[in-house]
PDB file of C-alpha atoms and ligand atoms in Angstrom:
ATOM      1  CA  UNK A  26      17.006  -8.466   7.749  1.00  0.00           C
ATOM      2  CA  UNK A  27      13.500  -8.940   6.330  1.00  0.00           C
ATOM      3  CA  UNK A  28      12.157  -6.109   4.170  1.00  0.00           C
ATOM      4  CA  UNK A  29       8.522  -5.040   3.828  1.00  0.00           C
ATOM      5  CA  UNK A  30       7.708  -2.992   0.723  1.00  0.00           C
ATOM      6  CA  UNK A  31       5.253  -0.144   1.354  1.00  0.00           C
ATOM      7  CA  UNK A  32       3.995   0.765  -2.097  1.00  0.00           C
ATOM      8  CA  UNK A  33       2.066   3.954  -2.827  1.00  0.00           C
ATOM      9  CA  UNK A  34       0.398   4.873  -6.088  1.00  0.00           C
ATOM     10  CA  UNK A  35      -0.563   8.102  -7.827  1.00  0.00           C
ATOM     11  CA  UNK A  36      -1.113  11.388  -6.001  1.00  0.00           C
ATOM     12  CA  UNK A  37       0.013   9.979  -2.664  1.00  0.00           C
ATOM     13  CA  UNK A  38       3.200  12.071  -2.958  1.00  0.00           C
ATOM     14  CA  UNK A  39       0.853  14.964  -2.115  1.00  0.00           C
ATOM     15  CA  UNK A  40      -0.392  13.355   1.085  1.00  0.00           C
ATOM     16  CA  UNK A  41      -0.833  16.131   3.673  1.00  0.00           C
ATOM     17  CA  UNK A  42      -1.567  18.723   0.978  1.00  0.00           C
ATOM     18  CA  UNK A  43      -4.106  16.829  -1.117  1.00  0.00           C
ATOM     19  CA  UNK A  44      -7.756  17.030   0.028  1.00  0.00           C
ATOM     20  CA  UNK A  45      -6.768  17.032   3.734  1.00  0.00           C
ATOM     21  CA  UNK A  46     -10.443  16.825   4.701  1.00  0.00           C
ATOM     22  CA  UNK A  47     -10.357  13.285   3.242  1.00  0.00           C
ATOM     23  CA  UNK A  48      -6.727  12.184   3.595  1.00  0.00           C
ATOM     24  CA  UNK A  49      -5.566  14.211   6.623  1.00  0.00           C
ATOM     25  CA  UNK A  50      -2.604  16.502   7.206  1.00  0.00           C
ATOM     26  CA  UNK A  51       0.109  13.900   7.674  1.00  0.00           C
ATOM     27  CA  UNK A  52       2.597  13.200   4.907  1.00  0.00           C
ATOM     28  CA  UNK A  53       4.210  10.175   3.305  1.00  0.00           C
ATOM     29  CA  UNK A  54       7.247  10.845   5.517  1.00  0.00           C
ATOM     30  CA  UNK A  55       4.920  10.366   8.492  1.00  0.00           C
ATOM     31  CA  UNK A  56       3.776   7.049   6.963  1.00  0.00           C
ATOM     32  CA  UNK A  57       7.429   5.979   6.645  1.00  0.00           C
ATOM     33  CA  UNK A  58       8.177   6.917  10.264  1.00  0.00           C
ATOM     34  CA  UNK A  59       5.083   5.114  11.628  1.00  0.00           C
ATOM     35  CA  UNK A  60       5.860   1.980   9.589  1.00  0.00           C
ATOM     36  CA  UNK A  61       9.518   2.003  10.682  1.00  0.00           C
ATOM     37  CA  UNK A  62       8.442   2.356  14.323  1.00  0.00           C
ATOM     38  CA  UNK A  63       6.077  -0.626  13.893  1.00  0.00           C
ATOM     39  CA  UNK A  64       8.934  -2.929  12.835  1.00  0.00           C
ATOM     40  CA  UNK A  65      10.442  -5.214  15.462  1.00  0.00           C
ATOM     41  CA  UNK A  66      14.132  -6.119  15.330  1.00  0.00           C
ATOM     42  CA  UNK A  67      15.031  -7.956  12.162  1.00  0.00           C
ATOM     43  CA  UNK A  68      12.471  -6.126   9.997  1.00  0.00           C
ATOM     44  CA  UNK A  69      12.748  -2.946   7.927  1.00  0.00           C
ATOM     45  CA  UNK A  70      10.482  -1.059   5.542  1.00  0.00           C
ATOM     46  CA  UNK A  71      11.203   0.200   2.058  1.00  0.00           C
ATOM     47  CA  UNK A  72       8.590   2.889   1.277  1.00  0.00           C
ATOM     48  CA  UNK A  73       8.122   3.931  -2.336  1.00  0.00           C
ATOM     49  CA  UNK A  74       5.669   6.100  -4.248  1.00  0.00           C
ATOM     50  CA  UNK A  75       5.109   6.497  -7.963  1.00  0.00           C
ATOM     51  CA  UNK A  76       2.579   8.200 -10.188  1.00  0.00           C
ATOM     52  CA  UNK A  77       3.389   5.677 -12.943  1.00  0.00           C
ATOM     53  CA  UNK A  78       1.717   2.296 -13.254  1.00  0.00           C
ATOM     54  CA  UNK A  79       4.708   0.622 -14.964  1.00  0.00           C
ATOM     55  CA  UNK A  80       7.116   1.747 -12.269  1.00  0.00           C
ATOM     56  CA  UNK A  81       4.875   0.266  -9.561  1.00  0.00           C
ATOM     57  CA  UNK A  82       4.776  -2.991 -11.538  1.00  0.00           C
ATOM     58  CA  UNK A  83       8.591  -3.042 -11.916  1.00  0.00           C
ATOM     59  CA  UNK A  84       8.964  -2.576  -8.163  1.00  0.00           C
ATOM     60  CA  UNK A  85       6.540  -5.458  -7.472  1.00  0.00           C
ATOM     61  CA  UNK A  86       8.574  -7.704  -9.799  1.00  0.00           C
ATOM     62  CA  UNK A  87      11.846  -6.711  -8.094  1.00  0.00           C
ATOM     63  CA  UNK A  88      10.274  -7.340  -4.674  1.00  0.00           C
ATOM     64  CA  UNK A  89       9.613 -11.008  -5.501  1.00  0.00           C
ATOM     65  CA  UNK A  90      13.126 -12.038  -4.461  1.00  0.00           C
ATOM     66  CA  UNK A  91      13.911  -9.411  -1.839  1.00  0.00           C
ATOM     67  CA  UNK A  92      10.906  -8.805   0.428  1.00  0.00           C
ATOM     68  CA  UNK A  93       8.686 -10.687   2.872  1.00  0.00           C
ATOM     69  CA  UNK A  94       5.454  -8.808   2.097  1.00  0.00           C
ATOM     70  CA  UNK A  95       3.875  -5.781   0.463  1.00  0.00           C
ATOM     71  CA  UNK A  96       1.587  -3.153   1.983  1.00  0.00           C
ATOM     72  CA  UNK A  97       0.005  -1.428  -1.000  1.00  0.00           C
ATOM     73  CA  UNK A  98      -2.079   1.691  -1.387  1.00  0.00           C
ATOM     74  CA  UNK A  99      -2.407   1.781  -5.156  1.00  0.00           C
ATOM     75  CA  UNK A 100      -4.437   5.020  -5.078  1.00  0.00           C
ATOM     76  CA  UNK A 101      -6.778   5.300  -8.047  1.00  0.00           C
ATOM     77  CA  UNK A 102      -5.020   2.382  -9.792  1.00  0.00           C
ATOM     78  CA  UNK A 103      -6.831   0.250  -7.223  1.00  0.00           C
ATOM     79  CA  UNK A 104      -9.997   0.723  -9.207  1.00  0.00           C
ATOM     80  CA  UNK A 105      -8.551   0.393 -12.722  1.00  0.00           C
ATOM     81  CA  UNK A 106      -5.368  -1.643 -12.900  1.00  0.00           C
ATOM     82  CA  UNK A 107      -5.612  -5.247 -13.976  1.00  0.00           C
ATOM     83  CA  UNK A 108      -1.868  -4.934 -14.701  1.00  0.00           C
ATOM     84  CA  UNK A 109      -0.996  -4.228 -11.056  1.00  0.00           C
ATOM     85  CA  UNK A 110      -3.267  -7.092  -9.972  1.00  0.00           C
ATOM     86  CA  UNK A 111      -1.458  -9.393 -12.424  1.00  0.00           C
ATOM     87  CA  UNK A 112       1.911  -8.248 -11.066  1.00  0.00           C
ATOM     88  CA  UNK A 113       0.774  -8.974  -7.502  1.00  0.00           C
ATOM     89  CA  UNK A 114      -0.338 -12.405  -8.676  1.00  0.00           C
ATOM     90  CA  UNK A 115       3.320 -13.132  -9.556  1.00  0.00           C
ATOM     91  CA  UNK A 116       4.282 -12.273  -5.969  1.00  0.00           C
ATOM     92  CA  UNK A 117       4.069 -15.053  -3.367  1.00  0.00           C
ATOM     93  CA  UNK A 118       4.483 -13.457   0.098  1.00  0.00           C
ATOM     94  CA  UNK A 119       1.544 -11.713   1.817  1.00  0.00           C
ATOM     95  CA  UNK A 120      -0.040  -8.600   0.322  1.00  0.00           C
ATOM     96  CA  UNK A 121      -2.087  -6.193   2.445  1.00  0.00           C
ATOM     97  CA  UNK A 122      -4.201  -3.540   0.696  1.00  0.00           C
ATOM     98  CA  UNK A 123      -4.575  -0.208   2.487  1.00  0.00           C
ATOM     99  CA  UNK A 124      -6.774   2.819   1.882  1.00  0.00           C
ATOM    100  CA  UNK A 125      -6.552   5.867   4.088  1.00  0.00           C
ATOM    101  CA  UNK A 126     -10.192   6.771   3.429  1.00  0.00           C
ATOM    102  CA  UNK A 127     -13.210   4.527   3.794  1.00  0.00           C
ATOM    103  CA  UNK A 128     -13.595   3.895   0.073  1.00  0.00           C
ATOM    104  CA  UNK A 129     -16.904   2.025   0.501  1.00  0.00           C
ATOM    105  CA  UNK A 130     -18.540   5.178   1.877  1.00  0.00           C
ATOM    106  CA  UNK A 131     -17.412   7.174  -1.139  1.00  0.00           C
ATOM    107  CA  UNK A 132     -18.286   7.239  -4.857  1.00  0.00           C
ATOM    108  CA  UNK A 133     -19.421   3.903  -6.337  1.00  0.00           C
ATOM    109  CA  UNK A 134     -16.376   3.763  -8.674  1.00  0.00           C
ATOM    110  CA  UNK A 135     -14.178   3.435  -5.561  1.00  0.00           C
ATOM    111  CA  UNK A 136     -16.037   0.311  -4.414  1.00  0.00           C
ATOM    112  CA  UNK A 137     -14.363  -1.938  -7.001  1.00  0.00           C
ATOM    113  CA  UNK A 138     -10.788  -2.976  -6.197  1.00  0.00           C
ATOM    114  CA  UNK A 139      -8.655  -5.129  -8.486  1.00  0.00           C
ATOM    115  CA  UNK A 140      -6.091  -5.275  -5.676  1.00  0.00           C
ATOM    116  CA  UNK A 141      -8.635  -6.994  -3.396  1.00  0.00           C
ATOM    117  CA  UNK A 142      -8.768  -9.918  -5.832  1.00  0.00           C
ATOM    118  CA  UNK A 143      -5.193 -10.717  -4.706  1.00  0.00           C
ATOM    119  CA  UNK A 144      -4.792  -9.137  -1.281  1.00  0.00           C
ATOM    120  CA  UNK A 145      -4.570 -11.312   1.836  1.00  0.00           C
ATOM    121  CA  UNK A 146      -6.051  -8.476   3.893  1.00  0.00           C
ATOM    122  CA  UNK A 147      -7.852  -5.220   3.149  1.00  0.00           C
ATOM    123  CA  UNK A 148      -7.902  -2.134   5.391  1.00  0.00           C
ATOM    124  CA  UNK A 149      -9.903   1.024   4.640  1.00  0.00           C
ATOM    125  CA  UNK A 150     -10.813   4.102   6.630  1.00  0.00           C
ATOM    126  CA  UNK A 151      -8.271   3.859   9.459  1.00  0.00           C
ATOM    127  CA  UNK A 152      -6.172   6.753   8.202  1.00  0.00           C
ATOM    128  CA  UNK A 153      -2.424   6.168   8.493  1.00  0.00           C
ATOM    129  CA  UNK A 154      -3.040   3.503  11.145  1.00  0.00           C
ATOM    130  CA  UNK A 155      -4.010   1.238   8.234  1.00  0.00           C
ATOM    131  CA  UNK A 156      -0.378   1.137   7.081  1.00  0.00           C
ATOM    132  CA  UNK A 157       0.773   0.253  10.596  1.00  0.00           C
ATOM    133  CA  UNK A 158      -1.814  -2.543  10.803  1.00  0.00           C
ATOM    134  CA  UNK A 159      -0.587  -3.808   7.428  1.00  0.00           C
ATOM    135  CA  UNK A 160       3.037  -3.866   8.588  1.00  0.00           C
ATOM    136  CA  UNK A 161       2.085  -5.651  11.825  1.00  0.00           C
ATOM    137  CA  UNK A 162       0.160  -8.294   9.902  1.00  0.00           C
ATOM    138  CA  UNK A 163       3.056  -8.980   7.543  1.00  0.00           C
ATOM    139  CA  UNK A 164       5.504  -9.188  10.468  1.00  0.00           C
ATOM    140  CA  UNK A 165       3.186 -11.677  12.218  1.00  0.00           C
ATOM    141  CA  UNK A 166       2.837 -13.809   9.079  1.00  0.00           C
ATOM    142  CA  UNK A 167       6.608 -13.752   8.431  1.00  0.00           C
ATOM    143  CA  UNK A 168       7.303 -14.726  12.048  1.00  0.00           C
ATOM    144  CA  UNK A 169       4.787 -17.588  11.695  1.00  0.00           C
ATOM    145  CA  UNK A 170       6.691 -18.716   8.622  1.00  0.00           C
ATOM    146  CA  UNK A 171       4.112 -17.683   6.009  1.00  0.00           C
TER     147      UNK A 171
HETATM  148  C1  DQA B  28      -7.120   5.938  -1.660  1.00  0.00           C
HETATM  149  C2  DQA B  28      -8.562   5.858  -2.182  1.00  0.00           C
HETATM  150  C3  DQA B  28      -8.588   5.891  -3.697  1.00  0.00           C
HETATM  151  O1  DQA B  28      -9.926   5.795  -4.161  1.00  0.00           O
HETATM  152  C4  DQA B  28      -7.988   7.195  -4.189  1.00  0.00           C
HETATM  153  O2  DQA B  28      -7.965   7.211  -5.598  1.00  0.00           O
HETATM  154  C5  DQA B  28      -6.648   7.446  -3.621  1.00  0.00           C
HETATM  155  C6  DQA B  28      -6.395   7.157  -2.218  1.00  0.00           C
HETATM  156  C7  DQA B  28      -7.060   6.020  -0.121  1.00  0.00           C
HETATM  157  O3  DQA B  28      -5.977   5.856   0.413  1.00  0.00           O
HETATM  158  O4  DQA B  28      -8.078   6.284   0.530  1.00  0.00           O
HETATM  159  O5  DQA B  28      -5.760   7.974  -4.294  1.00  0.00           O
HETATM  160  O6  DQA B  28      -6.432   4.766  -2.049  1.00  0.00           O
END
């Protein structure tokens, strides 16, 4: 079984309740269900969320040996965390960066992403479909032997 890590950063535990006009009414459980449904046979997802930078980094380190790709929505750490970027740079399989909102249409401080300096693909503004696209991309790359 190949495992895809779906990593979510700060405040995404409140998805569905938090600024629904921007992030929608669906929850992280909905993200998990959609990502699971997008997996063909032989693939599974491990969805995690943390409000703590170090915990996200520990999970990236642990994923080095156990997963075939990471879909990451680092939340606001996207725009601040060199440490998460460095952790992703220790990780060899594909990394897809996802944002629910179209960050480039929003405040200028959301236009910079440290995650993009490592990511193999970047998706913004597709709502929860962005996670599904990320999972599909990692499945395709794993099946192609990437
Ligand atoms: C976000 C965009 C970030 O700027 C913000 O800090 C988030 C969520 C998104 O999914 O659109 O927490 O990553």
